Amino acid sequence: MRMRALILSSLLASGAAVAKEEGVPTGKLPADVAPLHYALHLTVDPRRDRFDGEARIRVRLAKASDHVWLHAQQMNIRAARVTDAAGATSDAQAVAHADGGVLEVRFAHRLAAQEVELAFDYDAPFNGQLEGVYKVKVGDDAYAVTQMEPVSARLAFPGFDEPRFKVPFDLALTVPVQDVAVANTRPLREEKSADAKWKTIAYATTPPLPTYLVAFAVGPWDVAEAAPIPPNAVRKSALPLRAIGPRGSKDKLAWALEVAPAIVKFYEDYTAQPYPFDKLDLLGAPDFSAGAMENAGLIIYRDAYLLTDAHSAADHYRSVFNIEAHEIAHQWYGDLVTVPWWDDIWLNEAYATWGQAKATSALRPEYHADLESLEARLYAMANDSLLSTRKIRQPILGRGDIETAFDSITYQKGAAVLAMFERWVGEDTFRKGMREYLASHAFGSGSSDDLIASLTQASGKGDAFAKGMRSFLDQPGVPLVRSELACNAGKATLKLAQSRYLPYGVLSKDAPRWGVPVCARFGRGGGSDAQCFLLERPEQQFDVAGSCPDWYLPNADARGYYRFDLAADDLGRLGAAAAKLSAPEQLVYADAVDSGFRRGSVSAGALLDAMPPLAGADMPQVATALLGRYEWIREHLADAATRPALDAWVTRLYAPRLVRLGWRRKDGEPGTDTAMRTRIAEFLAMVVRDPATRAELAKQGRAALALDGGGKPDLTRADADLLVTALKVTVQDGGEPAFDAAQGAFEADRDTTERYALLGALGATRDPALGARARDYGLSAAVQIGEMGRLYEAQADEPENRAALWQWLTQHFAAYRKRLPPFAQAWLPKTFSPGRCSVADADEMSAFLAPRAKDLIGGDRGLGQALEGIRQCGALREHVDRKALAEWVAAHAVK
Ligand SMILES: [Zn+2]
């Protein structure tokens, strides 16, 4: 409110005239003013509603001016001053422009080109959507936490809130004496106030940082200190290491601490650059909008993604490791070298995603990071098959483009493109280019073009490399490689053609052309070999070395970011040889069948026929590869007559394996068994609704919620890996008593992972009255902002709930939207998309959301993608031959 008053009064003065003259820079700030250094002193008491700040920014004016532009948002600036190079200080006028947080500082008179210091006294509210400086209450405890990326530092302090401005920060925090305060660097000094109620901590000057990597946290934190990470060939001094969590969480921080040193060393070896900051803190916040944030020297997580204990699911340990590997990778990729502008943000995220898989493969081979990345890449390909998808390097035209840049195209497609070009030039060559890039831009900025230049030089492949890589960055879509093998007199030739992969019914006038490194595996007798070809033209022919193969796979090692299309006999021969392929290659084969189905060229029967050979695979990702498509066929094509028969067929395919695996994790069992059990149990219980599977899970869920006696709820009574599904089944089948018990357990529980499981169970109820309670409950103060998505996603997963959920959204849109962090707003339409599969479904969603999309950051893009997905689904459903499916079902009836 104070901000509004400020805008109004200044416009009445002379603001309008200046704004008209020059234009308010709502995109990039002008190039003639640059910050050199920040000194920030913030007074933060998380029990209050606002915090106070003093900011002094040294600034270089490249030319004479009577004002400068910078950023500040929702801030009450009480005083602004400017001190010139000669030391003369005068008052300045701070004028807020635009909702995006552009601040104009007007000097009393024109200043010549020189270095000046801007000083601000201000206060600001703790933010209500988990950005800038926000607070979280847990019982009687209050915490202050920061999240600045991408453009929320302007809520915390006035500044030049763009990634290209990298300068040192000196931060001091005044906080209640009983609180723990942490920041990017080590504390240097601490002083108590005269009344002993406050302490002021001054932190070491940071290396050059962009505003979005500044971080601090204040509250009754538990701190677990580990032994410093010892020096090594790359780093000269020991590195202090700590993990920090909410009060009472100390014991749960041990595992995250234990794995950190090896991860740090892995990247030091790979990059030949020492860890860039003076300490490493891993902090788990009780509420957080993203998964984690790579602030320099102070990584902040959702606490669920940092804390572990003896009852954590196996999958949970794996994600804690993965996220830690991702965020630590960012300390080099993003923090040491930062992109100059948001259109290159893919570099940060693709690197960290690609680096994380590398570190995980090396340090935890049992996690099978290759399969995990491949599953994520296939998910990104589904997004990339929409005409409304983003390019990896999408022009940034506004806030919505910045927020929606953090999607699967940036992370997974970006990482896949790096991995594909790495496969083509070889790991050692690629590392050489990476090292050169990091070394020449350390503590500064590096763009896509800088990276491509370094890699191209190392590759020795000249312009073909640069052109190939750019073709994936600067145009959207997944290449479809049509491949034909011809054999003549024992010599084989491969004809490759490229186009854009488009699902059934989607037409595009564009004819994009990529530089695709196509590596193919050729099988002969018991062995096989891989050969790579660069497909640059629409169609090209290549000689295959060696004799005519028995079978071939046009994506050796599954490293290519493309789909392929084979003649039916070649696909058949490949299917027959599937056992000779590596697990990732088997997954790529399954995707070829699935993507063929989505293009309308593989029948439902052929897709179902491909399932049994995969169902017995050792790797859970392979064994369950086609279950998502099965679910689609079951929901959108089957009817009351065919559905039971299909379910009986698929249950016979998977249930025996689940029974053999048993209903609890065994001591020392391989992680693949655990993941197999979790995936199959969830599929049979939630999709097929198999009564036998549900009965077993309900036993565990009822014990966990103490529904049949046994004192208080205790979620550790259920198998940790099956907990989420067991609770859902229990609430769905247990009626109001089970719902009440889950709600009571949720309110008493401080463990975020358990709270997520309980919220999912509340959301999953299929009872209309309980569903109504669940929906309203999600907006209550009992449910934190960062966790409410669990409830609504679980609601939308159950077909019985969808109509009521939609009705509810139309009545509660404003309240729901108000709780969504900026990151999450664009994807609101997607949360309400499950089950929608026709033009009418798309029209209904559009009629309500299109007029409201502008109230959501990135809403137009999110809605556009959701609607296109719904229409694609409808087109495919119309196309698939139901009669043929009925015939297939009749022929495969379980007797
Ligand atoms: Zn990241």
CSV table of N, CA, C and O in Angstrom, one decimal, residues 468-524:
chain,number,residue,atom,x,y,z
A,468,GLY,N,25.4,-27.7,-35.7
A,468,GLY,CA,24.6,-28.8,-35.1
A,468,GLY,C,24.0,-28.4,-33.8
A,468,GLY,O,22.8,-28.5,-33.5
A,469,MET,N,24.9,-27.9,-32.9
A,469,MET,CA,24.4,-27.6,-31.6
A,469,MET,C,23.4,-26.4,-31.6
A,469,MET,O,22.4,-26.5,-30.9
A,470,ARG,N,23.7,-25.4,-32.4
A,470,ARG,CA,22.7,-24.3,-32.5
A,470,ARG,C,21.4,-24.7,-33.0
A,470,ARG,O,20.3,-24.2,-32.6
A,471,SER,N,21.4,-25.7,-33.9
A,471,SER,CA,20.1,-26.2,-34.5
A,471,SER,C,19.2,-26.7,-33.4
A,471,SER,O,18.0,-26.7,-33.6
A,472,PHE,N,19.8,-27.3,-32.3
A,472,PHE,CA,18.9,-27.8,-31.2
A,472,PHE,C,18.6,-26.7,-30.2
A,472,PHE,O,17.6,-26.8,-29.5
A,473,LEU,N,19.4,-25.6,-30.2
A,473,LEU,CA,19.1,-24.6,-29.2
A,473,LEU,C,18.1,-23.6,-29.7
A,473,LEU,O,17.3,-23.0,-28.9
A,474,ASP,N,18.1,-23.3,-31.0
A,474,ASP,CA,17.4,-22.1,-31.5
A,474,ASP,C,16.1,-22.5,-32.3
A,474,ASP,O,15.5,-21.6,-32.9
A,475,GLN,N,15.8,-23.8,-32.3
A,475,GLN,CA,14.5,-24.1,-32.9
A,475,GLN,C,13.8,-25.2,-32.0
A,475,GLN,O,14.5,-26.0,-31.4
A,476,PRO,N,12.5,-25.2,-31.9
A,476,PRO,CA,11.8,-26.1,-31.0
A,476,PRO,C,11.7,-27.5,-31.7
A,476,PRO,O,11.9,-27.6,-32.9
A,477,GLY,N,11.3,-28.4,-30.9
A,477,GLY,CA,10.8,-29.7,-31.5
A,477,GLY,C,11.8,-30.9,-31.4
A,477,GLY,O,13.0,-30.7,-31.1
A,478,VAL,N,11.3,-32.0,-31.6
A,478,VAL,CA,12.1,-33.3,-31.6
A,478,VAL,C,12.3,-33.7,-33.0
A,478,VAL,O,11.3,-33.9,-33.7
A,479,PRO,N,13.6,-34.0,-33.5
A,479,PRO,CA,13.7,-34.5,-34.8
A,479,PRO,C,13.2,-35.9,-34.9
A,479,PRO,O,13.3,-36.7,-33.9
A,480,LEU,N,12.5,-36.2,-36.0
A,480,LEU,CA,12.2,-37.6,-36.3
A,480,LEU,C,13.1,-38.1,-37.4
A,480,LEU,O,13.1,-37.5,-38.5
A,481,VAL,N,13.9,-39.1,-37.1
A,481,VAL,CA,14.9,-39.6,-38.1
A,481,VAL,C,14.2,-40.9,-38.7
A,481,VAL,O,14.0,-41.9,-38.1
A,482,ARG,N,13.9,-40.7,-40.0
A,482,ARG,CA,13.4,-41.9,-40.7
A,482,ARG,C,14.5,-42.6,-41.3
A,482,ARG,O,15.4,-42.1,-41.9
A,483,SER,N,14.6,-43.9,-41.0
A,483,SER,CA,15.8,-44.7,-41.3
A,483,SER,C,15.5,-45.9,-42.2
A,483,SER,O,14.6,-46.6,-41.8
A,484,GLU,N,16.2,-46.1,-43.3
A,484,GLU,CA,16.0,-47.3,-44.1
A,484,GLU,C,17.4,-47.9,-44.4
A,484,GLU,O,18.3,-47.2,-44.7
A,485,LEU,N,17.5,-49.2,-44.2
A,485,LEU,CA,18.7,-49.9,-44.4
A,485,LEU,C,18.6,-50.7,-45.7
A,485,LEU,O,17.5,-51.4,-45.9
A,486,ALA,N,19.6,-50.6,-46.5
A,486,ALA,CA,19.5,-51.4,-47.8
A,486,ALA,C,20.8,-52.3,-47.8
A,486,ALA,O,21.9,-51.8,-47.5
A,487,CYS,N,20.6,-53.5,-48.2
A,487,CYS,CA,21.8,-54.4,-48.3
A,487,CYS,C,21.9,-54.9,-49.8
A,487,CYS,O,21.0,-55.3,-50.4
A,488,ASN,N,23.2,-54.7,-50.3
A,488,ASN,CA,23.4,-55.1,-51.7
A,488,ASN,C,24.8,-55.8,-51.7
A,488,ASN,O,25.8,-55.2,-51.3
A,489,ALA,N,24.8,-57.1,-52.1
A,489,ALA,CA,26.0,-57.8,-52.2
A,489,ALA,C,26.8,-57.7,-50.9
A,489,ALA,O,28.0,-57.5,-50.9
A,490,GLY,N,26.1,-57.9,-49.8
A,490,GLY,CA,26.8,-57.9,-48.5
A,490,GLY,C,27.2,-56.5,-48.0
A,490,GLY,O,27.6,-56.4,-46.8
A,491,LYS,N,27.0,-55.5,-48.8
A,491,LYS,CA,27.3,-54.1,-48.3
A,491,LYS,C,26.0,-53.4,-47.9
A,491,LYS,O,25.0,-53.5,-48.6
A,492,ALA,N,26.1,-52.7,-46.8
A,492,ALA,CA,24.9,-52.1,-46.3
A,492,ALA,C,25.0,-50.5,-46.4
A,492,ALA,O,26.1,-50.0,-46.2
A,493,THR,N,23.9,-49.9,-46.8
A,493,THR,CA,23.8,-48.5,-46.8
A,493,THR,C,22.6,-48.0,-46.0
A,493,THR,O,21.6,-48.7,-45.9
A,494,LEU,N,22.8,-46.9,-45.3
A,494,LEU,CA,21.7,-46.4,-44.5
A,494,LEU,C,21.2,-45.1,-45.1
A,494,LEU,O,22.0,-44.1,-45.3
A,495,LYS,N,19.9,-45.0,-45.3
A,495,LYS,CA,19.4,-43.8,-45.8
A,495,LYS,C,18.6,-43.1,-44.6
A,495,LYS,O,17.7,-43.7,-44.0
A,496,LEU,N,19.0,-41.9,-44.3
A,496,LEU,CA,18.4,-41.2,-43.2
A,496,LEU,C,17.7,-40.0,-43.7
A,496,LEU,O,18.2,-39.3,-44.6
A,497,ALA,N,16.5,-39.7,-43.2
A,497,ALA,CA,15.8,-38.4,-43.5
A,497,ALA,C,15.3,-37.8,-42.2
A,497,ALA,O,15.0,-38.5,-41.3
A,498,GLN,N,15.2,-36.5,-42.2
A,498,GLN,CA,14.8,-35.8,-41.0
A,498,GLN,C,13.6,-35.0,-41.2
A,498,GLN,O,13.4,-34.4,-42.3
A,499,SER,N,12.7,-34.9,-40.2
A,499,SER,CA,11.6,-34.0,-40.2
A,499,SER,C,11.3,-33.8,-38.7
A,499,SER,O,11.9,-34.3,-37.8
A,500,ARG,N,10.2,-33.0,-38.4
A,500,ARG,CA,9.9,-32.8,-37.0
A,500,ARG,C,8.9,-33.9,-36.6
A,500,ARG,O,7.9,-34.2,-37.3
A,501,TYR,N,9.2,-34.5,-35.4
A,501,TYR,CA,8.2,-35.4,-34.8
A,501,TYR,C,6.9,-34.7,-34.4
A,501,TYR,O,7.0,-33.8,-33.6
A,502,LEU,N,5.8,-35.1,-35.0
A,502,LEU,CA,4.5,-34.5,-34.6
A,502,LEU,C,3.5,-35.6,-34.3
A,502,LEU,O,3.4,-36.6,-35.0
A,503,PRO,N,2.8,-35.5,-33.2
A,503,PRO,CA,1.8,-36.5,-32.9
A,503,PRO,C,0.6,-36.5,-33.9
A,503,PRO,O,0.5,-35.6,-34.7
A,504,TYR,N,-0.2,-37.5,-33.9
A,504,TYR,CA,-1.3,-37.6,-34.8
A,504,TYR,C,-2.2,-36.4,-34.9
A,504,TYR,O,-2.5,-35.8,-33.9
A,505,GLY,N,-2.5,-36.0,-36.1
A,505,GLY,CA,-3.4,-34.9,-36.3
A,505,GLY,C,-2.7,-33.5,-36.2
A,505,GLY,O,-3.4,-32.5,-36.4
A,506,VAL,N,-1.5,-33.4,-35.9
A,506,VAL,CA,-0.8,-32.1,-35.8
A,506,VAL,C,-0.1,-31.8,-37.1
A,506,VAL,O,0.7,-32.7,-37.6
A,507,LEU,N,-0.3,-30.7,-37.7
A,507,LEU,CA,0.3,-30.3,-38.9
A,507,LEU,C,1.1,-29.1,-38.7
A,507,LEU,O,0.7,-28.2,-38.0
A,508,SER,N,2.3,-29.0,-39.3
A,508,SER,CA,3.1,-27.8,-39.2
A,508,SER,C,3.6,-27.5,-40.6
A,508,SER,O,4.1,-28.4,-41.3
A,509,LYS,N,3.6,-26.2,-40.9
A,509,LYS,CA,4.2,-25.8,-42.2
A,509,LYS,C,5.7,-25.7,-42.2
A,509,LYS,O,6.3,-25.7,-43.2
A,510,ASP,N,6.2,-25.6,-41.0
A,510,ASP,CA,7.7,-25.4,-40.9
A,510,ASP,C,8.4,-26.7,-41.3
A,510,ASP,O,7.9,-27.8,-41.1
A,511,ALA,N,9.6,-26.6,-41.9
A,511,ALA,CA,10.4,-27.7,-42.2
A,511,ALA,C,11.8,-27.5,-41.5
A,511,ALA,O,12.7,-27.2,-42.2
A,512,PRO,N,11.8,-27.7,-40.2
A,512,PRO,CA,13.1,-27.4,-39.5
A,512,PRO,C,14.2,-28.4,-40.0
A,512,PRO,O,13.9,-29.5,-40.4
A,513,ARG,N,15.4,-28.0,-39.9
A,513,ARG,CA,16.5,-28.9,-40.2
A,513,ARG,C,17.5,-28.8,-39.1
A,513,ARG,O,17.9,-27.7,-38.7
A,514,TRP,N,17.9,-30.0,-38.6
A,514,TRP,CA,18.9,-30.0,-37.5
A,514,TRP,C,20.2,-30.6,-38.0
A,514,TRP,O,20.2,-31.2,-39.1
A,515,GLY,N,21.3,-30.4,-37.3
A,515,GLY,CA,22.5,-31.1,-37.5
A,515,GLY,C,22.5,-32.2,-36.4
A,515,GLY,O,22.9,-32.0,-35.3
A,516,VAL,N,22.0,-33.4,-36.8
A,516,VAL,CA,21.8,-34.5,-35.8
A,516,VAL,C,23.0,-35.5,-35.9
A,516,VAL,O,23.1,-36.2,-36.9
A,517,PRO,N,23.7,-35.6,-34.8
A,517,PRO,CA,24.7,-36.8,-34.8
A,517,PRO,C,23.9,-38.1,-34.5
A,517,PRO,O,23.4,-38.3,-33.4
A,518,VAL,N,23.7,-38.8,-35.6
A,518,VAL,CA,23.0,-40.1,-35.4
A,518,VAL,C,23.9,-41.2,-35.2
A,518,VAL,O,24.8,-41.5,-36.1
A,519,CYS,N,23.9,-41.9,-34.0
A,519,CYS,CA,24.7,-43.0,-33.8
A,519,CYS,C,23.8,-44.2,-33.8
A,519,CYS,O,22.8,-44.2,-33.2
A,520,ALA,N,24.2,-45.2,-34.6
A,520,ALA,CA,23.4,-46.4,-34.7
A,520,ALA,C,24.1,-47.7,-34.3
A,520,ALA,O,25.4,-47.7,-34.4
A,521,ARG,N,23.4,-48.6,-33.7
A,521,ARG,CA,24.0,-49.9,-33.3
A,521,ARG,C,23.6,-50.9,-34.3
A,521,ARG,O,22.4,-51.1,-34.6
A,522,PHE,N,24.6,-51.7,-34.8
A,522,PHE,CA,24.3,-52.7,-35.8
A,522,PHE,C,24.7,-54.1,-35.2
A,522,PHE,O,25.8,-54.3,-34.7
A,523,GLY,N,23.7,-55.0,-35.2
A,523,GLY,CA,23.9,-56.3,-34.6
A,523,GLY,C,24.2,-57.3,-35.6
A,523,GLY,O,23.5,-57.4,-36.7
A,524,ARG,N,25.2,-58.1,-35.4
A,524,ARG,CA,25.5,-59.2,-36.3
A,524,ARG,C,25.9,-60.4,-35.4
A,524,ARG,O,26.8,-60.3,-34.6
